[in-house]
Short mmCIF file of C-alpha atoms in Angstrom, two decimals:
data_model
loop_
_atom_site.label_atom_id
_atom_site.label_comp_id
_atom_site.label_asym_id
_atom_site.label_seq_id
_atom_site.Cartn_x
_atom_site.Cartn_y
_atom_site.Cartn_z
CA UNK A 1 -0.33 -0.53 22.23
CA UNK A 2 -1.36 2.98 22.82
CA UNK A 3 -2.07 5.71 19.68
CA UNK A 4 0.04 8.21 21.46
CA UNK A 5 3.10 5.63 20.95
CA UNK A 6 2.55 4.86 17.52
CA UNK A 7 0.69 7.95 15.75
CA UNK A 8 1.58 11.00 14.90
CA UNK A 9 -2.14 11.93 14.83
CA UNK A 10 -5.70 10.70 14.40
CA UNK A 11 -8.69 11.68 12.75
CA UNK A 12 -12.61 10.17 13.81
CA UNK A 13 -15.00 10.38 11.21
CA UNK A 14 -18.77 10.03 11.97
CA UNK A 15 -20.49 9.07 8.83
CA UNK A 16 -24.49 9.09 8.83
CA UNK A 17 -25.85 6.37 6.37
CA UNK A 18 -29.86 6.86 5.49
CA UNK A 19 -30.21 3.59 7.52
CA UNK A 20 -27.91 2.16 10.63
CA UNK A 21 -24.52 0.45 9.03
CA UNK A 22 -24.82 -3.74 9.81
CA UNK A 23 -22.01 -5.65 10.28
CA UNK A 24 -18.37 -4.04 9.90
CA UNK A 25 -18.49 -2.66 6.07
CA UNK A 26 -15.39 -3.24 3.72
CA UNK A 27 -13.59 1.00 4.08
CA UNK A 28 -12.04 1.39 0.72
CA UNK A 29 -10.18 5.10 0.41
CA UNK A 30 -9.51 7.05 -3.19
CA UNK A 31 -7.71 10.39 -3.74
CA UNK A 32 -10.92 11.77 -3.17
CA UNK A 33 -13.21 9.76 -1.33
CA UNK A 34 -14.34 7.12 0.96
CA UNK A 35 -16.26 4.13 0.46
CA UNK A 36 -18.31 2.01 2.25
CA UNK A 37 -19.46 -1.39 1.64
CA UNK A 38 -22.17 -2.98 3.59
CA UNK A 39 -23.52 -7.19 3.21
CA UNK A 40 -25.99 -7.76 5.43
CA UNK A 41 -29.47 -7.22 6.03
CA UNK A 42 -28.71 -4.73 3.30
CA UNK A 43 -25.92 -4.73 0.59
CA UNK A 44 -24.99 -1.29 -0.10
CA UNK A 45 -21.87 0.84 -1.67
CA UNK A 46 -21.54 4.65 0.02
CA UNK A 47 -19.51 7.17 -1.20
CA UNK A 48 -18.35 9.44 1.41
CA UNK A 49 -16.19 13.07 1.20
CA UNK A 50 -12.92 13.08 3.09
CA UNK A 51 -14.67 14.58 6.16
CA UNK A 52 -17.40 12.53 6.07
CA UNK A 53 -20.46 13.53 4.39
CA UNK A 54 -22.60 10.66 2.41
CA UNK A 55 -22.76 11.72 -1.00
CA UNK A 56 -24.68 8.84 -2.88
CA UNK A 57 -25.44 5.48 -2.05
CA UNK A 58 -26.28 2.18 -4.41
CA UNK A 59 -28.74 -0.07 -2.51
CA UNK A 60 -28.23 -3.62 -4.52
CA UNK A 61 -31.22 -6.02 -4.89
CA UNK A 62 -31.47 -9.44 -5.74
CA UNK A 63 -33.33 -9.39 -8.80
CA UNK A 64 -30.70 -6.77 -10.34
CA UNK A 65 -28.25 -6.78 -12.85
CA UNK A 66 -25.88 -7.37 -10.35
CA UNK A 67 -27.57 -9.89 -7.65
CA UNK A 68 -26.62 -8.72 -4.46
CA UNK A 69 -25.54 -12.96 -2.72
CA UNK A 70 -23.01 -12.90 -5.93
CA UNK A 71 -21.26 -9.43 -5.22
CA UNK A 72 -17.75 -10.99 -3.94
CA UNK A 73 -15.89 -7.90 -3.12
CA UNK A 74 -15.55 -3.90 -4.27
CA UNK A 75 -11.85 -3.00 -5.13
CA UNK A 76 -10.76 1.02 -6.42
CA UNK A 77 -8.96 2.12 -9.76
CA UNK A 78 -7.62 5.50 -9.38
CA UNK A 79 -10.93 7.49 -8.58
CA UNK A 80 -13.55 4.41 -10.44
CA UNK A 81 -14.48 1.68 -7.57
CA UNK A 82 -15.76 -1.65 -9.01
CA UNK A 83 -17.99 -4.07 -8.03
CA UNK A 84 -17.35 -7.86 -8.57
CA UNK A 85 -19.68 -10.60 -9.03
CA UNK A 86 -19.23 -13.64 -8.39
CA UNK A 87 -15.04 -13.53 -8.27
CA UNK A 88 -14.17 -12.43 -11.74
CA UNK A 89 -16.49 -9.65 -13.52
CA UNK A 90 -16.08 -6.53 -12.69
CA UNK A 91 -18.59 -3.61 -12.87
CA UNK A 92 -17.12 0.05 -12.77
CA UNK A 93 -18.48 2.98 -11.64
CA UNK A 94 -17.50 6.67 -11.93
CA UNK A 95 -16.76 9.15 -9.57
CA UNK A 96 -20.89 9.59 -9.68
CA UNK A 97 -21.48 6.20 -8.93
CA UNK A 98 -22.87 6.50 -12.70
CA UNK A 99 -22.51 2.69 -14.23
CA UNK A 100 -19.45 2.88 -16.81
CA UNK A 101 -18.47 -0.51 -18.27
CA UNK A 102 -17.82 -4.25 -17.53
CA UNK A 103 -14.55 -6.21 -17.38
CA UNK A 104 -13.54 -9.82 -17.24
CA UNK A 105 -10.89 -10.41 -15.26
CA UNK A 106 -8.18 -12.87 -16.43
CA UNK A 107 -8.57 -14.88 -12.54
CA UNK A 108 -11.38 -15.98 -10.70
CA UNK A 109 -10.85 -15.34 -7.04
CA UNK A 110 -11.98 -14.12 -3.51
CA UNK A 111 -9.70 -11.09 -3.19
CA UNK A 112 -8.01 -9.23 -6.34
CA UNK A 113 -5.26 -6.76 -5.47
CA UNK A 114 -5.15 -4.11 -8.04
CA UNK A 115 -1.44 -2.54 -8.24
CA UNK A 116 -1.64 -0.22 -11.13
CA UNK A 117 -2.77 -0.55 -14.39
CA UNK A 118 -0.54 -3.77 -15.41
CA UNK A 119 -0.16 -6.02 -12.39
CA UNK A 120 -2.75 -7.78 -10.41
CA UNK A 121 -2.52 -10.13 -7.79
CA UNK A 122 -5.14 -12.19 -6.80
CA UNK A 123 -6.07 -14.46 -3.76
CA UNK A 124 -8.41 -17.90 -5.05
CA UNK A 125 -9.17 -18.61 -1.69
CA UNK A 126 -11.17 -21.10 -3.01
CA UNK A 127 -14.08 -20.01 -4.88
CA UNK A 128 -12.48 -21.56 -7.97
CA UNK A 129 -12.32 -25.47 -7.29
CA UNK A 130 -10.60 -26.04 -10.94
CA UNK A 131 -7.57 -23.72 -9.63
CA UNK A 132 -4.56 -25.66 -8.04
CA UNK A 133 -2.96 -22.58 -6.79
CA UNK A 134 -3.75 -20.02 -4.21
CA UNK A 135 -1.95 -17.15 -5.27
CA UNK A 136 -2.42 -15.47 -9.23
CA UNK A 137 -0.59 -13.01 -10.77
CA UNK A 138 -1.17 -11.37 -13.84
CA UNK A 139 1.60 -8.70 -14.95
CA UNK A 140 2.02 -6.38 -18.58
CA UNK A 141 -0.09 -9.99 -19.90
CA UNK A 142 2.04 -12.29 -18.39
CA UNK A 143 0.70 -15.16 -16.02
CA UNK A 144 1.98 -16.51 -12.91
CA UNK A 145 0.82 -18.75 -10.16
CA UNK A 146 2.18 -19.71 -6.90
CA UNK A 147 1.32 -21.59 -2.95
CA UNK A 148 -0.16 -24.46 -3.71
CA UNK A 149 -3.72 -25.35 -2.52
CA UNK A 150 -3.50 -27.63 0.07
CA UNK A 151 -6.64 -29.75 -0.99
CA UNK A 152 -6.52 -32.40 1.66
CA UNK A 153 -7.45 -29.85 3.66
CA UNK A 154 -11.34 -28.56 4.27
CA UNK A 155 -12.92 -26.09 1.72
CA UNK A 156 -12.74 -23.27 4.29
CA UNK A 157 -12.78 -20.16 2.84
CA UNK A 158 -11.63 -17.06 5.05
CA UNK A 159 -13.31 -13.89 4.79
CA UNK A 160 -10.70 -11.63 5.10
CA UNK A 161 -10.25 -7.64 4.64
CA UNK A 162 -6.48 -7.30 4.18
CA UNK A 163 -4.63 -10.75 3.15
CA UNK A 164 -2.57 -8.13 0.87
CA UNK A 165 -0.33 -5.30 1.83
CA UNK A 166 2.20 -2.86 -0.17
CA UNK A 167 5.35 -2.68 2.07
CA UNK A 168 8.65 -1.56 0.84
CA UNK A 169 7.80 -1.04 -2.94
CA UNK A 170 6.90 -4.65 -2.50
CA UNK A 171 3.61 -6.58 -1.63
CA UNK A 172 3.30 -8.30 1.48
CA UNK A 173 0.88 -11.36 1.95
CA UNK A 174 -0.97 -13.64 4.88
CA UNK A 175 -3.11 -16.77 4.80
CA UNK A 176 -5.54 -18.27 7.44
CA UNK A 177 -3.54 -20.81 9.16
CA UNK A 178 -0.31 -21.02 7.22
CA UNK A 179 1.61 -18.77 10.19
CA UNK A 180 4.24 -17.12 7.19
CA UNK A 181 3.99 -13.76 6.19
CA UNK A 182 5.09 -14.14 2.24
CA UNK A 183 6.65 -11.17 0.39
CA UNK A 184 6.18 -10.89 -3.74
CA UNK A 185 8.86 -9.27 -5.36
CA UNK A 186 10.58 -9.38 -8.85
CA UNK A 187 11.29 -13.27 -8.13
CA UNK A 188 7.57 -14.27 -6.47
CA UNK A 189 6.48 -15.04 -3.21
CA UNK A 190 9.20 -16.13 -0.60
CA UNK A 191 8.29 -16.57 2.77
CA UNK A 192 9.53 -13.57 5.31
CA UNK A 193 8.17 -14.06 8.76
CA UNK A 194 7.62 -17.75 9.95
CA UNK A 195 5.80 -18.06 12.94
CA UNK A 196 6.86 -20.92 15.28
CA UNK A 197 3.55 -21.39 17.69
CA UNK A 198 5.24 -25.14 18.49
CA UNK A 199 2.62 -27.08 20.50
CA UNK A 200 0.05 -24.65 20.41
CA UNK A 201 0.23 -24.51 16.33
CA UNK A 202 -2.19 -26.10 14.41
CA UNK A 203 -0.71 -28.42 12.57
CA UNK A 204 -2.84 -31.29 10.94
CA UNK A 205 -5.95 -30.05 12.54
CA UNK A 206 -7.40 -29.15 9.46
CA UNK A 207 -7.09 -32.25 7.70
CA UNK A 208 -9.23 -33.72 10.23
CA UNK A 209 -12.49 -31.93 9.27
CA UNK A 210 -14.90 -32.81 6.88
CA UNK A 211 -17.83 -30.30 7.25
CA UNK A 212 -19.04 -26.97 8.76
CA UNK A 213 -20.24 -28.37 11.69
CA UNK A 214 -16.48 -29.85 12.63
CA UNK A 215 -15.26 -26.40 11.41
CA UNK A 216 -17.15 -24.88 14.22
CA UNK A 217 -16.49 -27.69 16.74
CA UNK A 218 -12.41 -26.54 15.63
CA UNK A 219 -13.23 -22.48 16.04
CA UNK A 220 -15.11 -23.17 19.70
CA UNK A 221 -11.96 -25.41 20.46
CA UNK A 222 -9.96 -22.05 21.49
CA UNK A 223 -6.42 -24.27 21.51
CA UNK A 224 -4.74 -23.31 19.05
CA UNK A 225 -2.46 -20.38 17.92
CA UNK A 226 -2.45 -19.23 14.35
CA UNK A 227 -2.08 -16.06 11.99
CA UNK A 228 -5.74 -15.58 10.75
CA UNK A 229 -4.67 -14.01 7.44
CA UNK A 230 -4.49 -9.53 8.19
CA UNK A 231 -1.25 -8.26 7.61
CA UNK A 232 -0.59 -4.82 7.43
CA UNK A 233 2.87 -2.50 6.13
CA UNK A 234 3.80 0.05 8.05
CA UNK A 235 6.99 1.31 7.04
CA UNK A 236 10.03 0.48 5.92
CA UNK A 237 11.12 -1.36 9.10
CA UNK A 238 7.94 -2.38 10.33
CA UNK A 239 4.79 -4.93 9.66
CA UNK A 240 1.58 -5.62 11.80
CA UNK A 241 -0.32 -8.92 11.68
CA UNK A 242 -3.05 -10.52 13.37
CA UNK A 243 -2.15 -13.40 15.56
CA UNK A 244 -4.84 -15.31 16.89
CA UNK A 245 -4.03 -17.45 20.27
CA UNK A 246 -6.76 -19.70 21.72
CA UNK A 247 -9.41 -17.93 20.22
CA UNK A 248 -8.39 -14.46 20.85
CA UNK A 249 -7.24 -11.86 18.23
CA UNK A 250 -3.95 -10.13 19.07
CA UNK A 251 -1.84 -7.98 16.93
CA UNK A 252 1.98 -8.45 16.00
CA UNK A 253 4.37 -5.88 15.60
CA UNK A 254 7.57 -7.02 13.54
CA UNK A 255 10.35 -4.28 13.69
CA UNK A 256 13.27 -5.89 11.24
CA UNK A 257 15.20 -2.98 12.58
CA UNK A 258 15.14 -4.14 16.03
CA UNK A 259 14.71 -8.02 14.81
CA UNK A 260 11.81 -8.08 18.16
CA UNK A 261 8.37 -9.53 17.63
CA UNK A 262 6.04 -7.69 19.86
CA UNK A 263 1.97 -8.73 20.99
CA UNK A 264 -0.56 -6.29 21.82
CA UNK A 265 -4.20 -6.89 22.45
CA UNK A 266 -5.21 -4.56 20.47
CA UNK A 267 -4.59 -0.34 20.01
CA UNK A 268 -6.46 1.69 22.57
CA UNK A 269 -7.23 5.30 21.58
CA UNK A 270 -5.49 7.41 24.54
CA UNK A 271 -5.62 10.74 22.34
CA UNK A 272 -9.33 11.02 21.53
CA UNK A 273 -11.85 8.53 22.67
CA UNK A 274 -10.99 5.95 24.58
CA UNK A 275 -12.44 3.21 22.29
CA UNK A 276 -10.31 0.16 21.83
CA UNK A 277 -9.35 -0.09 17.91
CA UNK A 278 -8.17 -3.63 17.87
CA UNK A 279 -7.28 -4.19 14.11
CA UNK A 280 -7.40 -1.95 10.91
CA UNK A 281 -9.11 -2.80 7.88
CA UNK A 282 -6.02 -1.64 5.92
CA UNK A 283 -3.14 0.21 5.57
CA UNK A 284 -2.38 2.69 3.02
CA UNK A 285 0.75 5.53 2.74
CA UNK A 286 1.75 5.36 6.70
CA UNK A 287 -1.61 5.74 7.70
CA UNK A 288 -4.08 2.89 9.84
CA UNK A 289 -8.18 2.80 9.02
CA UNK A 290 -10.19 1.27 11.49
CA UNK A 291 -14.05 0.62 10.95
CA UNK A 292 -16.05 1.43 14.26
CA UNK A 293 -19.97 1.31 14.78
CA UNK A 294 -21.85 3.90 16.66
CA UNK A 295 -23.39 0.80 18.93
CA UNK A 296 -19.67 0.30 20.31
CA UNK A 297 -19.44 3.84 21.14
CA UNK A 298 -22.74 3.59 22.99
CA UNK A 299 -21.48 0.87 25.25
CA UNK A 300 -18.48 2.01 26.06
CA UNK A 301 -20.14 5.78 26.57
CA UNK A 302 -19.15 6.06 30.23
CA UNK A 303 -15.55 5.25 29.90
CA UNK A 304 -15.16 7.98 26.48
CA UNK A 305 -13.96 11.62 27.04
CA UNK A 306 -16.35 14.27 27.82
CA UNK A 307 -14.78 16.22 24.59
CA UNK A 308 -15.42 13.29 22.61
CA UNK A 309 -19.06 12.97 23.76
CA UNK A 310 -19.28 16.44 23.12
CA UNK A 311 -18.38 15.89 19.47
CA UNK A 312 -21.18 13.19 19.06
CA UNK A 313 -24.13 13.55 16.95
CA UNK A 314 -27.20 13.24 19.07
CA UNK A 315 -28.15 10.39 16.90
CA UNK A 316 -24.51 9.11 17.31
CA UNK A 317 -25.57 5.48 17.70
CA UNK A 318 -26.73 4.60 14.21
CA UNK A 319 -24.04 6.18 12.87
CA UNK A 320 -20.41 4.79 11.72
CA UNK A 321 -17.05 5.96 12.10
CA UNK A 322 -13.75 5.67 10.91
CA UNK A 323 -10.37 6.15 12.34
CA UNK A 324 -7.71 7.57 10.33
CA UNK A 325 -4.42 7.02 11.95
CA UNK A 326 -1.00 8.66 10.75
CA UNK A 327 1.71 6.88 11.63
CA UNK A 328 5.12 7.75 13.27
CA UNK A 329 8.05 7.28 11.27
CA UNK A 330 9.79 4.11 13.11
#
């Protein structure tokens, strides 16, 4: 899949951190800013202007008030960005990244979706081993749960940057190794895109492992097909997905329009640089964010554009970048 097919334009970011980005950082974006988060060798939150400029960073220790192995994700309220430790208390911070308050939220889980200021829907993913349901939703106070956990399955908990998507005034969801695409609307989750792999689908795979080790022996297996849990709306006719197949990431295109299911390796930049994007971290109002380090730039340096080189910092390697991709209408 090639940007010039898809986008209506693109926009590459280089953001300088005080110290090389590890890892692929979580890209959160507010009306007025971008945010980096960073678990690694360091655990870090950056706040970054709309063209890129660092404008104050929070390293996190593990002695602090908020212990940096029990920060489980950061998630955005209007212009405040939150912290959350350990899967259900929240720490917000200002627009100055100036400490503001604490807040319990009413789930304990691995990924909460914030919709607005009454409805949250949150993915257990199972950090919370009392919970017999995957999927929580709280809404103006009200409580409701849905997809059973299927505990006769391993504990394997998916780290995963976009199980949630809004599509269609609706919200869109995907699982590691469940192959539907659900969508939550007035009446809950119903399934809308079933993928048939057939032989090459997992199955009862699962149920067969016991510990990490046979979880890796399963991963290095590379025989099986299976969504790993991204899913991403486009627009009103339109939803991407990853797709795994024998160990290699691929992306799905689903046009309802066109009722055609389309795989791509990946999205190759044919506008500005020449990078391969391969999947986004999110999507937000027609628009694609990919997460891109400065060391995949360098390796691919003799294959990019001389205009993009040209647009480098000279110190271009330790640095990060994001790609901000406006969509076509379909």
């Amino acid at each position: 899949m090639l940007v010039s097919e898809i986008g209506e334009s693109l926009e590459i970011l280089e953001i300088q951190t005080k110290y090389p980005i590890s890892g692929t950082p979580t890209i959160l974006k507010s009306d007025r800013y971008f945010y980096l988060f960073e678990q690694g060798i360091v655990t870090s939150l950056h706040q970054v202007s709309l063209d890129g400029k660092v404008l104050k960073s929070i390293d996190f220790g593990y002695e602090d008030k908020l212990n940096a192995d029990a920060i489980t994700q950061v998630i955005l309220k209007e212009n405040k960005i939150g912290v959350v430790s350990r899967g259900n208390l929240v720490i917000w911070f200002d627009e100055n990244l100036e400490e503001l308050e604490e807040e319990k939220l009413p789930f304990m889980a691995n990924f909460h979706y914030l919709i607005n200021e009454n409805r949250m829907i949150s993915f257990n993913n199972r950090i919370d081993d009392q919970e017999d349901f995957d999927i929580l939703i709280q809404e103006s106070g009200q409580t409701k749960k849905t997809l059973h956990i299927r505990k006769d399955e391993y504990n394997f908990v998916y780290e995963s940057y976009s199980p949630f998507s809004e599509w269609n005034s609706h919200v869109i969801f995907s699982q590691a190794f469940n192959d539907t695409i659900y969508v939550w609307d007035k009446e809950g989750f119903r399934p809308l895109i079933h993928v048939n792999f057939g032989t090459n689908a997992v199955a009862d795979r699962l149920k067969q492992i016991q510990h990490p080790l046979d979880m890796l022996a399963f991963f290095n297996e590379k025989k099986y097909h299976y969504l790993p849990g991204e899913v991403y709306g486009l627009d009103a006719n339109r939803v991407l997905f990853q797709i795994n197949e024998k160990g290699n990431r691929k992306l799905g295109l689903m046009n309802f329009e066109t009722k055609e299911l389309s795989v791509y390796p990946g999205i190759v930049d044919n506008s500005i640089s020449n990078m391969i994007l391969y999947f986004p971290q999110f999507a937000k109002d027609r628009e694609l964010f990919f997460g891109i380090s400065g060391e995949q730039i360098l390796e691919k340096y003799d294959r990019i554009p001389d205009s993009f080189k040209h647009r480098l910092s000279q110190d271009y390697a330790e640095s990060f970048f994001i790609y901000r991709l406006k969509l076509k209408p379909s």
